[in-house]
């Protein structure tokens, strides 16, 4: 609906949404190498900042190009937060409990 409101071409809607998915995949593919030195708390703070910037930019500049660029911040918001939580699980939850905790996370947070 928002893309219609800012007059994005209907035929590009799927591609515009997929920018976020591609950014997420890229982050996940490099996360273990690039983010290992960061604490879970730092990663969650970066995710919160990325999300805040993303949605403020979308609100402040209602334009298709700006929206497309802001889609890359999906990697810095959702993907970073998800990665941080998984990193927390691996370090702090006993292996036998991880499936239950992941299930709760999926039910409550996703």
PDB file of C-alpha atoms in Angstrom:
ATOM      1  CA  UNK A   1       0.000   0.000   0.000  1.00  0.00           C
ATOM      2  CA  UNK A   2       2.794   2.415   0.862  1.00  0.00           C
ATOM      3  CA  UNK A   3       4.451   1.805  -2.487  1.00  0.00           C
ATOM      4  CA  UNK A   4       1.171   2.663  -4.211  1.00  0.00           C
ATOM      5  CA  UNK A   5       0.913   5.807  -2.096  1.00  0.00           C
ATOM      6  CA  UNK A   6       4.340   7.006  -3.249  1.00  0.00           C
ATOM      7  CA  UNK A   7       3.489   6.068  -6.853  1.00  0.00           C
ATOM      8  CA  UNK A   8       5.898   3.191  -7.299  1.00  0.00           C
ATOM      9  CA  UNK A   9       5.282   1.345 -10.556  1.00  0.00           C
ATOM     10  CA  UNK A  10       3.207  -1.753  -9.781  1.00  0.00           C
ATOM     11  CA  UNK A  11       5.401  -3.949 -11.942  1.00  0.00           C
ATOM     12  CA  UNK A  12       8.423  -3.077  -9.752  1.00  0.00           C
ATOM     13  CA  UNK A  13       6.814  -3.771  -6.364  1.00  0.00           C
ATOM     14  CA  UNK A  14       8.218  -7.287  -6.045  1.00  0.00           C
ATOM     15  CA  UNK A  15      11.698  -6.186  -7.032  1.00  0.00           C
ATOM     16  CA  UNK A  16      11.605  -3.269  -4.593  1.00  0.00           C
ATOM     17  CA  UNK A  17      10.598  -5.556  -1.722  1.00  0.00           C
ATOM     18  CA  UNK A  18      13.325  -8.032  -2.682  1.00  0.00           C
ATOM     19  CA  UNK A  19      16.023  -5.402  -2.143  1.00  0.00           C
ATOM     20  CA  UNK A  20      15.529  -5.995   1.593  1.00  0.00           C
ATOM     21  CA  UNK A  21      15.731  -9.763   1.157  1.00  0.00           C
ATOM     22  CA  UNK A  22      18.965  -9.517  -0.825  1.00  0.00           C
ATOM     23  CA  UNK A  23      20.494  -7.195   1.786  1.00  0.00           C
ATOM     24  CA  UNK A  24      19.491  -9.678   4.501  1.00  0.00           C
ATOM     25  CA  UNK A  25      21.071 -12.604   2.640  1.00  0.00           C
ATOM     26  CA  UNK A  26      24.295 -10.658   2.152  1.00  0.00           C
ATOM     27  CA  UNK A  27      24.482  -9.818   5.860  1.00  0.00           C
ATOM     28  CA  UNK A  28      23.861 -13.429   6.876  1.00  0.00           C
ATOM     29  CA  UNK A  29      26.529 -14.638   4.443  1.00  0.00           C
ATOM     30  CA  UNK A  30      29.233 -12.419   5.968  1.00  0.00           C
ATOM     31  CA  UNK A  31      28.017 -12.143   9.567  1.00  0.00           C
ATOM     32  CA  UNK A  32      30.119 -14.885  11.172  1.00  0.00           C
ATOM     33  CA  UNK A  33      33.335 -13.466   9.725  1.00  0.00           C
ATOM     34  CA  UNK A  34      32.538  -9.782  10.085  1.00  0.00           C
ATOM     35  CA  UNK A  35      30.583  -9.549  13.321  1.00  0.00           C
ATOM     36  CA  UNK A  36      32.288 -12.034  15.641  1.00  0.00           C
ATOM     37  CA  UNK A  37      34.101  -9.303  17.601  1.00  0.00           C
ATOM     38  CA  UNK A  38      30.831  -7.531  18.494  1.00  0.00           C
ATOM     39  CA  UNK A  39      28.841  -8.400  21.605  1.00  0.00           C
ATOM     40  CA  UNK A  40      25.183  -9.379  21.412  1.00  0.00           C
ATOM     41  CA  UNK A  41      24.288  -6.082  23.080  1.00  0.00           C
ATOM     42  CA  UNK A  42      26.247  -4.093  20.504  1.00  0.00           C
ATOM     43  CA  UNK A  43      24.615  -5.982  17.650  1.00  0.00           C
ATOM     44  CA  UNK A  44      21.151  -5.332  19.090  1.00  0.00           C
ATOM     45  CA  UNK A  45      21.997  -1.636  19.490  1.00  0.00           C
ATOM     46  CA  UNK A  46      23.122  -1.487  15.848  1.00  0.00           C
ATOM     47  CA  UNK A  47      19.895  -3.243  14.822  1.00  0.00           C
ATOM     48  CA  UNK A  48      17.809  -0.732  16.781  1.00  0.00           C
ATOM     49  CA  UNK A  49      19.698   2.186  15.256  1.00  0.00           C
ATOM     50  CA  UNK A  50      19.382   0.727  11.750  1.00  0.00           C
ATOM     51  CA  UNK A  51      15.657   0.233  12.192  1.00  0.00           C
ATOM     52  CA  UNK A  52      15.191   3.743  13.550  1.00  0.00           C
ATOM     53  CA  UNK A  53      17.129   5.324  10.697  1.00  0.00           C
ATOM     54  CA  UNK A  54      15.320   3.199   8.123  1.00  0.00           C
ATOM     55  CA  UNK A  55      11.825   4.163   9.183  1.00  0.00           C
ATOM     56  CA  UNK A  56      12.605   7.831   9.874  1.00  0.00           C
ATOM     57  CA  UNK A  57      14.083   8.135   6.379  1.00  0.00           C
ATOM     58  CA  UNK A  58      11.045   6.421   4.829  1.00  0.00           C
ATOM     59  CA  UNK A  59       8.709   8.759   6.718  1.00  0.00           C
ATOM     60  CA  UNK A  60      10.702  11.935   6.071  1.00  0.00           C
ATOM     61  CA  UNK A  61      11.312  11.332   2.364  1.00  0.00           C
ATOM     62  CA  UNK A  62       8.270   9.622   0.781  1.00  0.00           C
ATOM     63  CA  UNK A  63       9.894   8.794  -2.521  1.00  0.00           C
ATOM     64  CA  UNK A  64      10.446   5.552  -4.429  1.00  0.00           C
ATOM     65  CA  UNK A  65      14.227   5.972  -4.757  1.00  0.00           C
ATOM     66  CA  UNK A  66      14.648   6.753  -1.053  1.00  0.00           C
ATOM     67  CA  UNK A  67      12.452   3.775  -0.169  1.00  0.00           C
ATOM     68  CA  UNK A  68      14.584   1.487  -2.349  1.00  0.00           C
ATOM     69  CA  UNK A  69      17.778   2.698  -0.695  1.00  0.00           C
ATOM     70  CA  UNK A  70      16.237   2.363   2.772  1.00  0.00           C
ATOM     71  CA  UNK A  71      15.399  -1.263   1.992  1.00  0.00           C
ATOM     72  CA  UNK A  72      19.104  -2.066   2.332  1.00  0.00           C
ATOM     73  CA  UNK A  73      18.823  -1.103   6.012  1.00  0.00           C
ATOM     74  CA  UNK A  74      16.699  -4.222   6.487  1.00  0.00           C
ATOM     75  CA  UNK A  75      20.044  -5.990   6.871  1.00  0.00           C
ATOM     76  CA  UNK A  76      20.924  -3.599   9.661  1.00  0.00           C
ATOM     77  CA  UNK A  77      17.552  -3.886  11.392  1.00  0.00           C
ATOM     78  CA  UNK A  78      15.828  -7.269  11.146  1.00  0.00           C
ATOM     79  CA  UNK A  79      18.785  -9.362   9.996  1.00  0.00           C
ATOM     80  CA  UNK A  80      21.208  -7.892  12.537  1.00  0.00           C
ATOM     81  CA  UNK A  81      18.699  -8.364  15.369  1.00  0.00           C
ATOM     82  CA  UNK A  82      17.991 -11.933  14.305  1.00  0.00           C
ATOM     83  CA  UNK A  83      21.701 -12.712  14.044  1.00  0.00           C
ATOM     84  CA  UNK A  84      22.309 -11.222  17.504  1.00  0.00           C
ATOM     85  CA  UNK A  85      19.577 -13.360  19.035  1.00  0.00           C
ATOM     86  CA  UNK A  86      20.903 -16.523  17.402  1.00  0.00           C
ATOM     87  CA  UNK A  87      24.399 -15.641  18.635  1.00  0.00           C
ATOM     88  CA  UNK A  88      22.965 -15.250  22.148  1.00  0.00           C
ATOM     89  CA  UNK A  89      21.250 -18.645  21.907  1.00  0.00           C
ATOM     90  CA  UNK A  90      24.390 -20.465  20.833  1.00  0.00           C
ATOM     91  CA  UNK A  91      26.443 -18.960  23.663  1.00  0.00           C
ATOM     92  CA  UNK A  92      23.923 -19.050  26.519  1.00  0.00           C
ATOM     93  CA  UNK A  93      21.343 -21.786  26.007  1.00  0.00           C
ATOM     94  CA  UNK A  94      22.091 -25.500  26.467  1.00  0.00           C
ATOM     95  CA  UNK A  95      22.013 -27.358  23.139  1.00  0.00           C
ATOM     96  CA  UNK A  96      19.018 -29.456  24.174  1.00  0.00           C
ATOM     97  CA  UNK A  97      16.967 -26.316  24.878  1.00  0.00           C
ATOM     98  CA  UNK A  98      17.782 -24.385  21.698  1.00  0.00           C
ATOM     99  CA  UNK A  99      14.858 -25.775  19.610  1.00  0.00           C
ATOM    100  CA  UNK A 100      12.344 -24.796  22.309  1.00  0.00           C
ATOM    101  CA  UNK A 101      13.804 -21.310  22.672  1.00  0.00           C
ATOM    102  CA  UNK A 102      13.905 -20.835  18.888  1.00  0.00           C
ATOM    103  CA  UNK A 103      10.258 -21.882  18.736  1.00  0.00           C
ATOM    104  CA  UNK A 104       9.309 -19.345  21.385  1.00  0.00           C
ATOM    105  CA  UNK A 105      11.310 -16.663  19.586  1.00  0.00           C
ATOM    106  CA  UNK A 106       9.596 -17.470  16.291  1.00  0.00           C
ATOM    107  CA  UNK A 107       6.159 -17.417  17.875  1.00  0.00           C
ATOM    108  CA  UNK A 108       6.669 -14.173  19.768  1.00  0.00           C
ATOM    109  CA  UNK A 109       9.105 -12.096  17.734  1.00  0.00           C
ATOM    110  CA  UNK A 110       8.635 -13.043  14.099  1.00  0.00           C
TER     111      UNK A 110
END
